[in-house]
XYZ file of C-alpha atoms in Angstrom:
103
model
C -20.917 -225.528 82.248
C -19.118 -225.070 85.540
C -16.791 -227.230 87.610
C -19.404 -227.987 90.249
C -21.772 -229.373 87.599
C -18.943 -231.485 86.155
C -18.077 -232.936 89.568
C -21.748 -233.646 90.319
C -22.147 -235.548 87.048
C -19.062 -237.631 87.795
C -20.278 -238.396 91.326
C -23.683 -239.464 89.935
C -22.094 -241.525 87.156
C -23.806 -239.292 84.593
C -20.894 -239.144 82.165
C -19.727 -240.971 79.065
C -16.353 -241.300 77.387
C -16.432 -240.714 73.648
C -14.755 -243.444 71.595
C -11.899 -241.020 70.879
C -11.337 -240.556 74.639
C -11.323 -244.313 75.236
C -8.826 -244.870 72.412
C -6.552 -241.994 73.465
C -6.642 -242.996 77.127
C -5.663 -246.550 76.209
C -2.789 -245.396 73.992
C -1.584 -242.998 76.693
C -1.864 -245.493 79.531
C -4.590 -243.568 81.351
C -7.091 -245.760 83.174
C -10.765 -244.668 83.172
C -10.618 -244.657 86.991
C -7.829 -242.052 86.763
C -10.079 -239.893 84.589
C -12.774 -240.071 87.262
C -10.267 -239.277 90.038
C -8.894 -236.307 88.098
C -12.372 -234.916 87.420
C -13.329 -235.127 91.086
C -10.224 -233.079 92.022
C -10.282 -230.568 89.188
C -10.679 -227.046 87.895
C -11.559 -225.559 84.524
C -8.457 -224.049 82.924
C -9.871 -223.155 79.489
C -13.477 -222.553 78.439
C -14.741 -222.926 74.862
C -18.360 -221.672 74.822
C -18.352 -221.260 71.028
C -16.934 -224.696 70.169
C -18.514 -226.002 66.947
C -19.470 -229.237 68.766
C -21.130 -227.292 71.569
C -19.886 -225.709 74.767
C -16.776 -227.489 76.018
C -13.980 -226.862 78.469
C -10.526 -228.124 79.326
C -10.282 -229.410 82.874
C -7.116 -230.015 84.864
C -7.108 -232.523 87.676
C -4.875 -234.820 89.660
C -5.315 -238.503 90.297
C -5.017 -239.956 93.798
C -1.339 -240.680 93.131
C -0.704 -237.135 91.876
C -0.712 -237.717 88.116
C -1.604 -234.541 86.179
C -4.436 -235.116 83.698
C -6.201 -232.843 81.213
C -9.765 -233.769 80.278
C -11.667 -232.090 77.455
C -15.326 -232.097 78.514
C -18.517 -231.325 76.663
C -22.186 -231.398 77.518
C -25.122 -232.744 75.540
C -28.600 -233.668 76.757
C -27.547 -233.068 80.391
C -24.792 -235.669 80.123
C -21.114 -234.906 80.657
C -19.114 -236.130 77.677
C -15.397 -236.838 77.950
C -13.987 -235.941 74.541
C -10.304 -236.682 75.125
C -7.798 -237.134 77.937
C -4.044 -236.669 78.131
C -1.130 -235.723 80.349
C -0.031 -232.130 79.711
C 3.108 -231.996 77.548
C 5.810 -229.699 79.015
C 6.577 -228.542 75.456
C 3.058 -227.077 75.291
C 2.442 -226.175 78.939
C 4.473 -223.966 81.316
C 2.812 -225.933 84.116
C -0.269 -228.164 84.097
C -2.558 -225.124 84.295
C -0.854 -222.609 81.998
C -0.427 -223.037 78.246
C 2.973 -222.143 76.823
C 2.858 -219.202 74.411
C 4.349 -220.206 71.068
C 5.658 -217.447 68.796
């Protein structure tokens, strides 16, 4: 899975939000349109090729208004799956692209 493939799937509308992503986005006040915007202006910041659910990756993107969004993406049957979405927490992230090291 690479960022170009992710962006192509979003542009084609070939993506689905898992129920968990829909619920989390609603709780966190993230509109599905913001998820799409963030994915179209994004980069992969963490890759999980050995994830038990299948290859997944954490994507960082910005919405049109500059909101930082993290999107956990997976792939199944040539469909991009949005697993969860959230705004990066400064307690866990040095900046939106770099995870804070916890000792």
